[in-house]
CSV table of C-alpha atoms and ligand atoms in Angstrom, one decimal:
chain,number,residue,atom,x,y,z
A,1,MET,CA,0.2,0.6,0.0
A,2,SER,CA,1.2,3.7,-0.9
A,3,VAL,CA,1.7,5.7,2.1
A,4,LEU,CA,2.2,8.6,0.0
A,5,LYS,CA,-1.3,8.3,-2.0
A,6,ASN,CA,-3.4,7.3,0.7
A,7,ASN,CA,-2.1,7.1,3.9
A,8,PRO,CA,-3.7,4.5,6.8
A,9,TYR,CA,-1.4,5.4,9.5
A,10,ARG,CA,-1.6,8.9,9.3
A,11,LYS,CA,-5.3,9.1,11.0
A,12,ASP,CA,-3.6,7.6,14.4
A,13,PHE,CA,-1.6,11.1,14.9
A,14,PRO,CA,-3.9,13.7,16.1
A,15,VAL,CA,-1.5,16.3,15.1
A,16,ALA,CA,-0.8,15.4,11.6
A,17,ASP,CA,-4.3,17.4,10.7
A,18,GLN,CA,-4.7,20.4,11.3
A,19,VAL,CA,-4.5,24.0,9.6
A,20,ILE,CA,-2.0,26.1,11.1
A,21,GLY,CA,-2.7,30.0,10.8
A,22,GLY,CA,-4.8,29.2,7.6
A,23,LYS,CA,-2.5,26.7,6.4
A,24,ARG,CA,-2.6,22.7,6.0
A,25,LEU,CA,0.3,21.7,8.4
A,26,ALA,CA,3.3,19.6,6.7
A,27,TYR,CA,4.8,18.1,9.2
A,28,LEU,CA,8.2,17.1,7.9
A,29,ASP,CA,10.1,17.2,11.6
A,30,SER,CA,10.3,14.1,13.4
A,31,GLY,CA,13.8,13.5,13.7
A,32,ALA,CA,14.0,16.3,16.5
A,33,THR,CA,10.5,14.3,17.4
A,34,THR,CA,7.7,11.6,15.8
A,35,LEU,CA,4.5,12.6,16.2
A,36,LYS,CA,2.4,10.5,18.9
A,37,PRO,CA,-0.6,8.1,18.3
A,38,LEU,CA,-3.8,8.0,19.8
A,39,ILE,CA,-2.5,5.4,21.7
A,40,VAL,CA,-0.4,6.3,23.3
A,41,ILE,CA,-1.7,9.9,23.7
A,42,ASP,CA,-4.9,8.0,25.6
A,43,GLU,CA,-2.9,5.6,27.9
A,44,MET,CA,-1.2,8.1,29.1
A,45,ASP,CA,-4.5,10.0,29.7
A,46,LYS,CA,-6.0,7.4,31.2
A,47,TYR,CA,-3.1,7.3,33.5
A,48,TYR,CA,-3.8,10.7,34.2
A,49,ARG,CA,-6.9,10.3,34.5
A,50,GLN,CA,-7.9,7.6,36.7
A,51,GLU,CA,-4.8,4.5,37.7
A,52,THR,CA,-1.8,7.8,39.4
A,53,ALA,CA,0.4,5.4,41.5
A,54,ASN,CA,3.3,5.6,42.6
A,55,VAL,CA,5.7,2.7,40.5
A,56,HIS,CA,7.1,-0.2,42.9
A,57,ARG,CA,6.6,1.0,46.3
A,58,GLY,CA,2.7,0.5,47.8
A,59,LEU,CA,1.1,-2.2,48.1
A,60,TYR,CA,-2.7,-0.8,46.7
A,61,TRP,CA,-4.7,-2.2,43.5
A,62,LEU,CA,-3.6,1.7,41.8
A,63,SER,CA,0.5,0.6,42.4
A,64,GLU,CA,0.8,-2.7,42.1
A,65,ASN,CA,-1.7,-1.9,38.8
A,66,ALA,CA,1.0,1.5,38.0
A,67,THR,CA,4.1,-1.4,38.6
A,68,ASN,CA,2.9,-3.8,36.0
A,69,LYS,CA,2.1,-1.2,33.0
A,70,PHE,CA,5.8,0.2,34.1
A,71,GLU,CA,7.3,-3.3,34.1
A,72,GLU,CA,5.8,-4.4,31.1
A,73,THR,CA,7.2,-1.3,28.9
A,74,ARG,CA,11.0,-3.2,30.0
A,75,ASP,CA,9.7,-6.5,28.4
A,76,LYS,CA,8.1,-4.8,25.3
A,77,ILE,CA,11.3,-2.8,25.2
A,78,ALA,CA,13.8,-6.1,25.3
A,79,GLY,CA,11.2,-7.8,22.2
A,80,LEU,CA,11.7,-5.0,20.9
A,81,ILE,CA,15.7,-4.8,21.1
A,82,ASN,CA,16.6,-8.5,21.7
A,83,SER,CA,17.9,-7.9,24.9
A,84,PRO,CA,19.3,-11.5,26.5
A,85,ASP,CA,17.2,-10.1,29.6
A,86,ARG,CA,14.4,-7.5,31.3
A,87,LYS,CA,17.1,-6.2,33.5
A,88,GLN,CA,19.4,-5.2,31.2
A,89,VAL,CA,17.2,-2.4,29.3
A,90,ILE,CA,17.5,0.7,32.4
A,91,PHE,CA,15.2,4.2,31.9
A,92,THR,CA,16.4,6.5,31.6
A,93,LYS,CA,15.5,10.4,30.4
A,94,GLY,CA,16.7,9.8,27.1
A,95,THR,CA,19.2,9.4,24.5
A,96,THR,CA,21.7,12.4,26.3
A,97,GLU,CA,21.2,10.8,29.6
A,98,SER,CA,22.5,7.3,28.9
A,99,VAL,CA,25.3,8.6,27.2
A,100,ASN,CA,26.6,10.5,30.0
A,101,ILE,CA,25.8,7.5,32.2
A,102,VAL,CA,28.1,5.1,30.4
A,103,ALA,CA,30.5,8.6,29.8
A,104,GLN,CA,30.5,8.5,34.1
A,105,CYS,CA,30.1,5.0,34.9
A,106,TYR,CA,31.9,3.2,32.7
A,107,ALA,CA,34.8,5.2,30.5
A,108,ARG,CA,35.4,7.8,34.4
A,109,ASN,CA,35.7,4.4,36.1
A,110,PHE,CA,38.1,1.9,33.7
A,111,LEU,CA,39.2,4.0,31.1
A,112,ASN,CA,42.6,5.6,31.8
A,113,LYS,CA,45.6,7.9,30.8
A,114,GLY,CA,46.4,7.3,27.7
A,115,ASP,CA,43.4,4.8,26.1
A,116,VAL,CA,41.2,6.2,23.4
A,117,ILE,CA,37.8,7.1,22.4
A,118,LEU,CA,36.5,6.6,18.6
A,119,LEU,CA,33.8,9.7,17.8
A,120,SER,CA,32.9,10.2,14.6
A,121,GLN,CA,31.9,13.0,12.3
A,122,MET,CA,28.8,12.5,11.9
A,123,GLU,CA,28.0,12.5,15.7
A,124,HIS,CA,25.4,14.8,17.7
A,125,HIS,CA,27.1,16.4,20.9
A,126,SER,CA,25.1,14.3,23.4
A,127,ASN,CA,27.6,11.5,21.2
A,128,ILE,CA,30.4,14.0,22.1
A,129,VAL,CA,30.2,15.7,24.6
A,130,PRO,CA,29.8,14.1,27.6
A,131,TRP,CA,33.2,11.6,26.1
A,132,GLN,CA,34.6,15.4,26.7
A,133,LEU,CA,33.9,15.7,30.5
A,134,VAL,CA,35.4,12.1,31.2
A,135,ALA,CA,38.5,13.1,28.8
A,136,GLU,CA,39.7,15.9,30.1
A,137,ASP,CA,39.6,14.7,33.9
A,138,LYS,CA,40.8,12.2,33.1
A,139,GLY,CA,44.0,12.7,30.4
A,140,ILE,CA,42.3,10.6,27.4
A,141,THR,CA,41.6,11.4,23.8
A,142,ILE,CA,39.4,11.4,21.5
A,143,LYS,CA,39.5,10.2,18.0
A,144,VAL,CA,37.8,11.0,14.6
A,145,ILE,CA,36.3,8.9,11.9
A,146,PRO,CA,36.2,10.9,9.1
A,147,ILE,CA,33.3,10.2,6.2
A,148,ASN,CA,33.8,11.4,2.4
A,149,ALA,CA,31.0,13.8,0.3
A,150,GLN,CA,28.3,11.3,0.2
A,151,GLY,CA,28.5,11.1,3.9
A,152,GLU,CA,29.5,7.5,4.7
A,153,LEU,CA,31.8,6.5,7.2
A,154,LEU,CA,35.4,5.9,5.8
A,155,LEU,CA,35.8,2.0,6.7
A,156,ASP,CA,39.1,1.5,6.3
A,157,GLU,CA,40.6,4.6,8.1
A,158,TYR,CA,37.8,3.6,10.7
A,159,LYS,CA,40.7,0.1,11.1
A,160,LYS,CA,43.5,1.9,10.7
A,161,LEU,CA,43.2,3.7,13.4
A,162,LEU,CA,41.6,0.7,15.3
A,163,THR,CA,45.0,0.8,17.6
A,164,PRO,CA,45.5,-1.3,20.7
A,165,GLU,CA,45.1,1.5,22.3
A,166,VAL,CA,40.9,2.5,21.8
A,167,LYS,CA,38.8,0.9,24.5
A,168,LEU,CA,35.8,2.9,23.4
A,169,VAL,CA,34.3,3.1,20.1
A,170,SER,CA,30.7,6.1,20.7
A,171,VAL,CA,28.7,5.7,17.0
A,172,THR,CA,25.3,6.8,15.9
A,173,TYR,CA,23.8,3.8,13.7
A,174,VAL,CA,21.5,7.1,11.7
A,175,SER,CA,23.0,10.4,11.1
A,176,ASN,CA,19.7,13.0,12.4
A,177,ALA,CA,21.7,15.7,10.2
A,178,LEU,CA,22.5,13.4,6.5
A,179,GLY,CA,20.0,10.2,7.4
A,180,THR,CA,23.5,7.6,6.7
A,181,ILE,CA,22.9,4.5,8.2
A,182,ASN,CA,26.5,2.9,9.8
A,183,PRO,CA,27.5,-0.5,9.0
A,184,ILE,CA,27.3,-0.5,12.8
A,185,LYS,CA,27.2,-5.2,13.2
A,186,GLU,CA,31.4,-4.7,10.9
A,187,MET,CA,31.9,-1.9,13.0
A,188,ALA,CA,31.2,-3.7,16.5
A,189,ALA,CA,33.0,-6.6,15.6
A,190,MET,CA,36.0,-4.6,14.4
A,191,ALA,CA,36.4,-2.6,17.6
A,192,HIS,CA,36.0,-6.0,19.3
A,193,ALA,CA,38.1,-7.2,17.4
A,194,VAL,CA,40.8,-5.5,19.6
A,195,GLY,CA,39.4,-5.4,22.7
A,196,ALA,CA,37.1,-1.7,22.0
A,197,LYS,CA,33.8,-1.9,23.1
A,198,ILE,CA,31.2,-0.2,21.0
A,199,PHE,CA,28.4,2.0,22.5
A,200,VAL,CA,25.3,2.5,19.5
A,201,ASP,CA,23.3,6.0,19.5
A,202,ALA,CA,20.2,4.9,18.3
A,203,ALA,CA,18.3,7.8,18.8
A,204,GLN,CA,17.6,7.7,14.7
A,205,ALA,CA,17.5,4.4,14.4
A,206,ILE,CA,14.4,2.3,16.6
A,207,ALA,CA,12.1,3.8,15.0
A,208,HIS,CA,12.9,3.2,11.6
A,209,LYS,CA,14.6,0.4,11.3
A,210,LYS,CA,14.6,-3.0,13.1
A,211,VAL,CA,17.9,-3.0,16.3
A,212,ASP,CA,19.2,-6.1,17.5
A,213,VAL,CA,21.3,-5.5,20.0
A,214,GLN,CA,22.5,-10.0,19.5
A,215,ASP,CA,22.4,-9.5,16.5
A,216,LEU,CA,24.9,-6.3,16.7
A,217,ASP,CA,26.4,-7.5,19.6
A,218,VAL,CA,27.1,-3.7,20.7
A,219,ASP,CA,28.5,-3.4,24.4
A,220,PHE,CA,26.0,-0.6,24.5
A,221,LEU,CA,23.4,1.6,23.2
A,222,ALA,CA,20.4,4.0,23.7
A,223,PHE,CA,17.7,6.0,22.8
A,224,SER,CA,15.3,7.8,23.1
A,225,GLY,CA,11.1,8.0,24.1
A,226,HIS,CA,9.4,10.0,21.9
A,227,LYS,CA,11.2,9.7,18.5
A,228,MET,CA,9.6,6.1,18.2
A,229,PHE,CA,6.3,8.3,18.8
A,230,GLY,CA,6.7,8.0,22.5
A,231,PRO,CA,6.5,10.3,25.1
A,232,THR,CA,8.7,13.2,26.1
A,233,GLY,CA,11.0,12.9,29.4
A,234,VAL,CA,11.6,8.7,28.8
A,235,GLY,CA,14.4,6.9,27.5
A,236,VAL,CA,16.5,3.6,27.5
A,237,LEU,CA,20.1,2.7,27.7
A,238,TYR,CA,21.0,-1.7,27.1
A,239,GLY,CA,23.7,-2.4,28.7
A,240,LYS,CA,25.5,-5.9,28.3
A,241,GLU,CA,25.0,-7.5,31.8
A,242,ASP,CA,28.9,-8.1,32.7
A,243,LEU,CA,29.7,-4.2,31.9
A,244,LEU,CA,26.5,-2.4,34.2
A,245,ASN,CA,27.3,-4.8,36.9
A,246,MET,CA,30.6,-3.6,36.6
A,247,MET,CA,29.6,0.5,36.8
A,248,PRO,CA,28.5,2.0,40.3
A,249,PRO,CA,25.7,3.5,39.9
A,250,TYR,CA,25.5,7.1,38.2
A,251,GLN,CA,22.6,8.9,40.4
A,252,GLY,CA,21.7,8.2,44.7
A,253,GLY,CA,18.0,8.1,45.4
A,254,GLY,CA,14.7,5.8,46.0
A,255,ASP,CA,14.8,2.6,44.3
A,256,MET,CA,18.7,2.2,43.9
A,257,ILE,CA,19.5,0.9,47.3
A,258,ASP,CA,19.2,-2.1,49.2
A,259,VAL,CA,20.7,-1.6,52.8
A,260,VAL,CA,21.3,2.3,53.3
A,261,THR,CA,22.6,3.2,57.0
A,262,PHE,CA,24.4,5.9,57.9
A,263,GLU,CA,27.9,3.8,57.6
A,264,LYS,CA,27.6,2.4,54.3
A,265,THR,CA,24.5,1.6,51.8
A,266,THR,CA,25.2,-1.6,49.1
A,267,TYR,CA,22.5,-0.9,46.0
A,268,ASN,CA,20.0,-2.9,44.3
A,269,THR,CA,20.6,-5.3,41.6
A,270,LEU,CA,19.5,-3.9,37.8
A,271,PRO,CA,17.9,-2.1,35.8
A,272,HIS,CA,17.5,-0.7,39.4
A,273,LYS,CA,20.8,0.2,40.3
A,274,PHE,CA,20.4,2.4,37.9
A,275,GLU,CA,16.9,4.5,38.2
A,276,ALA,CA,17.4,6.1,41.2
A,277,GLY,CA,14.2,8.2,42.0
A,278,THR,CA,10.5,8.5,41.2
A,279,PRO,CA,10.8,7.7,37.4
A,280,ALA,CA,8.3,9.1,34.5
A,281,ILE,CA,5.4,6.4,34.7
A,282,ALA,CA,3.1,7.6,32.9
A,283,ALA,CA,5.8,8.0,29.6
A,284,VAL,CA,6.9,5.2,30.7
A,285,ILE,CA,3.9,3.5,29.9
A,286,GLY,CA,3.4,5.4,27.7
A,287,LEU,CA,6.0,3.9,25.8
A,288,GLY,CA,4.7,1.0,26.4
A,289,LYS,CA,2.4,1.5,23.3
A,290,ALA,CA,4.2,3.5,21.3
A,291,VAL,CA,6.2,-0.2,20.9
A,292,ASP,CA,3.0,-1.5,20.9
A,293,TYR,CA,2.3,0.8,18.2
A,294,ILE,CA,5.6,-0.4,16.1
A,295,ASN,CA,5.1,-3.9,16.5
A,296,GLN,CA,1.1,-3.7,15.0
A,297,ILE,CA,3.0,-2.3,11.2
A,298,GLY,CA,6.0,-3.7,11.8
A,299,LEU,CA,9.2,-2.2,11.3
A,300,ASP,CA,9.3,-4.0,7.7
A,301,LYS,CA,6.9,-2.3,6.6
A,302,ILE,CA,8.1,1.2,8.1
A,303,GLN,CA,10.9,0.9,6.3
A,304,GLU,CA,9.4,0.2,3.5
A,305,ALA,CA,7.0,3.4,4.0
A,306,GLU,CA,9.9,5.7,4.6
A,307,GLU,CA,12.0,4.2,2.0
A,308,GLU,CA,9.2,5.2,-0.7
A,309,LEU,CA,8.9,9.2,1.3
A,310,LEU,CA,12.9,9.3,0.2
A,311,LYS,CA,12.7,8.0,-2.7
A,312,TYR,CA,10.1,10.7,-3.6
A,313,ALA,CA,10.9,13.7,-1.6
A,314,THR,CA,14.4,13.1,-2.6
A,315,GLU,CA,13.5,13.1,-6.4
A,316,LYS,CA,11.2,15.9,-5.5
A,317,LEU,CA,13.8,18.4,-4.5
A,318,LYS,CA,16.4,17.6,-6.2
A,319,SER,CA,14.7,18.9,-9.3
A,320,ILE,CA,14.7,21.9,-8.0
A,321,PRO,CA,17.4,24.1,-9.3
A,322,GLY,CA,20.3,25.0,-6.7
A,323,LEU,CA,18.3,23.4,-4.4
A,324,LYS,CA,21.8,21.1,-2.9
A,325,VAL,CA,21.5,17.9,-0.6
A,326,PHE,CA,24.1,16.8,2.0
A,327,GLY,CA,24.1,13.9,2.6
A,328,GLU,CA,23.3,11.5,-0.4
A,329,ALA,CA,24.7,7.4,1.2
A,330,ARG,CA,24.2,4.2,-0.7
A,331,GLU,CA,22.1,3.3,2.8
A,332,LYS,CA,20.0,6.5,3.7
A,333,ALA,CA,17.0,7.3,5.9
A,334,SER,CA,14.0,9.1,5.5
A,335,VAL,CA,16.1,12.2,6.0
A,336,ILE,CA,17.1,15.1,3.6
A,337,SER,CA,19.3,18.5,4.6
A,338,PHE,CA,19.4,20.7,1.8
A,339,GLY,CA,20.5,23.7,0.7
A,340,LEU,CA,18.9,26.2,-1.4
A,341,GLU,CA,21.2,28.7,-3.8
A,342,GLY,CA,21.4,32.1,-2.4
A,343,LEU,CA,19.5,31.7,0.9
A,344,HIS,CA,19.8,31.3,4.4
A,345,PRO,CA,18.6,28.0,5.7
A,346,HIS,CA,17.0,30.4,8.6
A,347,ASP,CA,15.5,32.3,6.3
A,348,ILE,CA,13.8,29.0,4.0
A,349,ALA,CA,12.4,27.8,8.0
A,350,THR,CA,10.6,30.5,8.2
A,351,LEU,CA,9.4,31.3,5.4
A,352,ILE,CA,8.1,28.1,4.5
A,353,ASP,CA,6.3,28.0,8.0
A,354,LYS,CA,3.5,30.8,7.1
A,355,GLU,CA,3.5,27.7,4.3
A,356,GLY,CA,2.9,25.7,7.0
A,357,VAL,CA,5.5,23.5,6.2
A,358,ALA,CA,7.4,22.4,10.0
A,359,ILE,CA,11.7,21.4,9.0
A,360,ARG,CA,14.0,22.4,11.1
A,361,THR,CA,17.4,24.1,10.2
A,362,GLY,CA,20.5,24.9,12.5
A,363,HIS,CA,23.7,22.7,12.6
A,364,HIS,CA,21.9,20.1,14.4
A,365,CYS,CA,23.5,19.7,17.0
A,366,ALA,CA,26.9,18.6,14.6
A,367,GLN,CA,28.7,21.3,14.3
A,368,PRO,CA,31.0,19.0,14.2
A,369,LEU,CA,29.6,17.7,10.8
A,370,MET,CA,28.6,21.2,9.7
A,371,LYS,CA,32.6,22.2,9.5
A,372,PHE,CA,33.3,19.6,7.2
A,373,LEU,CA,30.3,20.4,4.9
A,374,CYS,CA,31.6,23.9,5.0
A,375,VAL,CA,28.0,25.6,6.2
A,376,PRO,CA,27.0,26.7,9.1
A,377,ALA,CA,23.4,25.2,8.9
A,378,THR,CA,21.0,23.3,7.0
A,379,CYS,CA,17.8,23.0,6.5
A,380,ARG,CA,16.3,19.6,7.2
A,381,ALA,CA,13.1,17.1,6.4
A,382,SER,CA,12.0,14.9,8.0
A,383,LEU,CA,10.3,11.9,7.3
A,384,SER,CA,8.2,9.8,8.9
A,385,ILE,CA,5.4,6.9,8.0
A,386,TYR,CA,2.3,9.8,8.9
A,387,ASN,CA,2.8,11.8,5.7
A,388,ASN,CA,2.0,11.6,3.0
A,389,GLN,CA,2.7,12.9,-0.8
A,390,GLU,CA,0.9,16.0,-0.4
A,391,ASP,CA,3.4,17.0,3.4
A,392,ILE,CA,6.1,16.9,0.6
A,393,ASP,CA,4.7,19.0,-3.0
A,394,GLN,CA,3.9,21.3,0.3
A,395,LEU,CA,7.6,22.3,1.0
A,396,TYR,CA,8.4,21.3,-2.6
A,397,ASN,CA,5.5,24.4,-4.1
A,398,ALA,CA,7.2,26.6,-0.9
A,399,LEU,CA,10.3,26.7,-1.8
A,400,VAL,CA,10.0,27.5,-5.2
A,401,LYS,CA,7.7,30.5,-3.9
A,402,ILE,CA,10.8,31.6,-1.7
A,403,LYS,CA,12.8,31.0,-4.9
A,404,LYS,CA,10.7,33.1,-7.0
A,405,PHE,CA,10.5,35.7,-4.7
A,406,PHE,CA,14.1,36.4,-4.7
A,407,GLU,CA,14.8,35.2,-8.1
B,501,C6P,N1,18.4,14.8,18.0
B,501,C6P,C1,17.2,16.1,16.0
B,501,C6P,O1,16.6,17.6,15.9
B,501,C6P,P1,17.9,13.1,23.1
B,501,C6P,O2,17.4,15.0,23.7
B,501,C6P,O3,18.2,13.8,24.5
B,501,C6P,O4,16.5,13.4,22.6
B,501,C6P,O5,18.6,13.0,21.8
B,501,C6P,C2,19.5,13.8,21.3
B,501,C6P,C3,20.3,12.8,20.4
B,501,C6P,C4,21.2,12.0,20.2
B,501,C6P,N2,21.5,11.1,19.1
B,501,C6P,C5,21.0,11.2,18.3
B,501,C6P,C6,21.7,11.0,17.3
B,501,C6P,C7,20.2,12.7,17.6
B,501,C6P,O6,19.3,12.9,16.5
B,501,C6P,C8,19.5,12.9,18.9
B,501,C6P,C9,18.2,14.1,19.1
B,501,C6P,C10,17.1,16.2,17.4
B,501,C6P,O7,18.3,15.7,15.0
B,501,C6P,C11,17.1,16.5,18.5
B,501,C6P,S1,18.9,18.1,18.6
């Protein structure tokens, strides 16, 4: 079934079908956050209207119900990523917090002066700065895997960089600014061959392709609920059990303890060791419904739909004279970064907003990548299953209109 002509998923997303400022909305910023389907919204509404209670604490029905639903999400996530065990799924605030946990609890404790962390040229700031915070303190060196003009990682260069000093590789699965899909399975095998661990930022991958932590054989993996049709404020850190067990807790507080005395405190087992304090209960429960939603459709169908949208959008945009697409990797997700000759990306976004088109412009939290591309910013249209031909045509028509205006 074509999502371009008769999109069967669109009706599930109330935000998608709106008129804003007198214009039909074309939401093309799913890389920033996806829209939420009704089943997620309704479940969270139910928690707040009828089922509010804290988790892991009360012996009354409401609390047990909330705990069950909260923990069911852990099972659903474990299933989605094929985690060997549910306890390896840790709820965090999002990808950013997940990276910080591994940087502070793993890298700070188990990496030493002279060790190397490998990142790539296309990383989001969330997968750069947390490592820098530790590297500066500990005398760890950060090295960068370069990319080619199409926006693909140079695997030969990666191989050369993989010396015995490399203790950790941290790379994105899918670039938020280029759409490039990196060969994670191959990269993990290469990292392991020199004894390095691999952390994967799956923020832009999780809602778009099958992510199987056992097949990929990654040591850590992170993603955010809000980029996979779920709510904001919740994300996941997956880790191999031995590594998570080695790591000290990230924060102290309720739920993460075993026995507390003023003399010495012992800690809870996984996953609770890393989940101090009252969690984002409604968000976690909503995330469970987002996983149900993804499973109902199937990731293969989602990928198929997004490929159709990407193909149509790329051909359409490239037909505009003076439009340059940044990032044309052979393996690419439904993200199109572009510039329009003679126009600043911020002006483009502001002007097409008047036509109802929502895209993101800026450095996309990837300043080192912008430096490589020799641009201060790009425009980015990112597509998801609820988009259709009209959305893409609306972007195309808006761009043609402003181009004419400035000619
Ligand atoms: N990218 C974008 O518009 P948080 O903010 O923790 O949910 O996710 C951070 C993050 C980490 N890695 C990648 C690859 C990402 O794309 C993001 C978030 C958004 O591209 C907001 S900057």
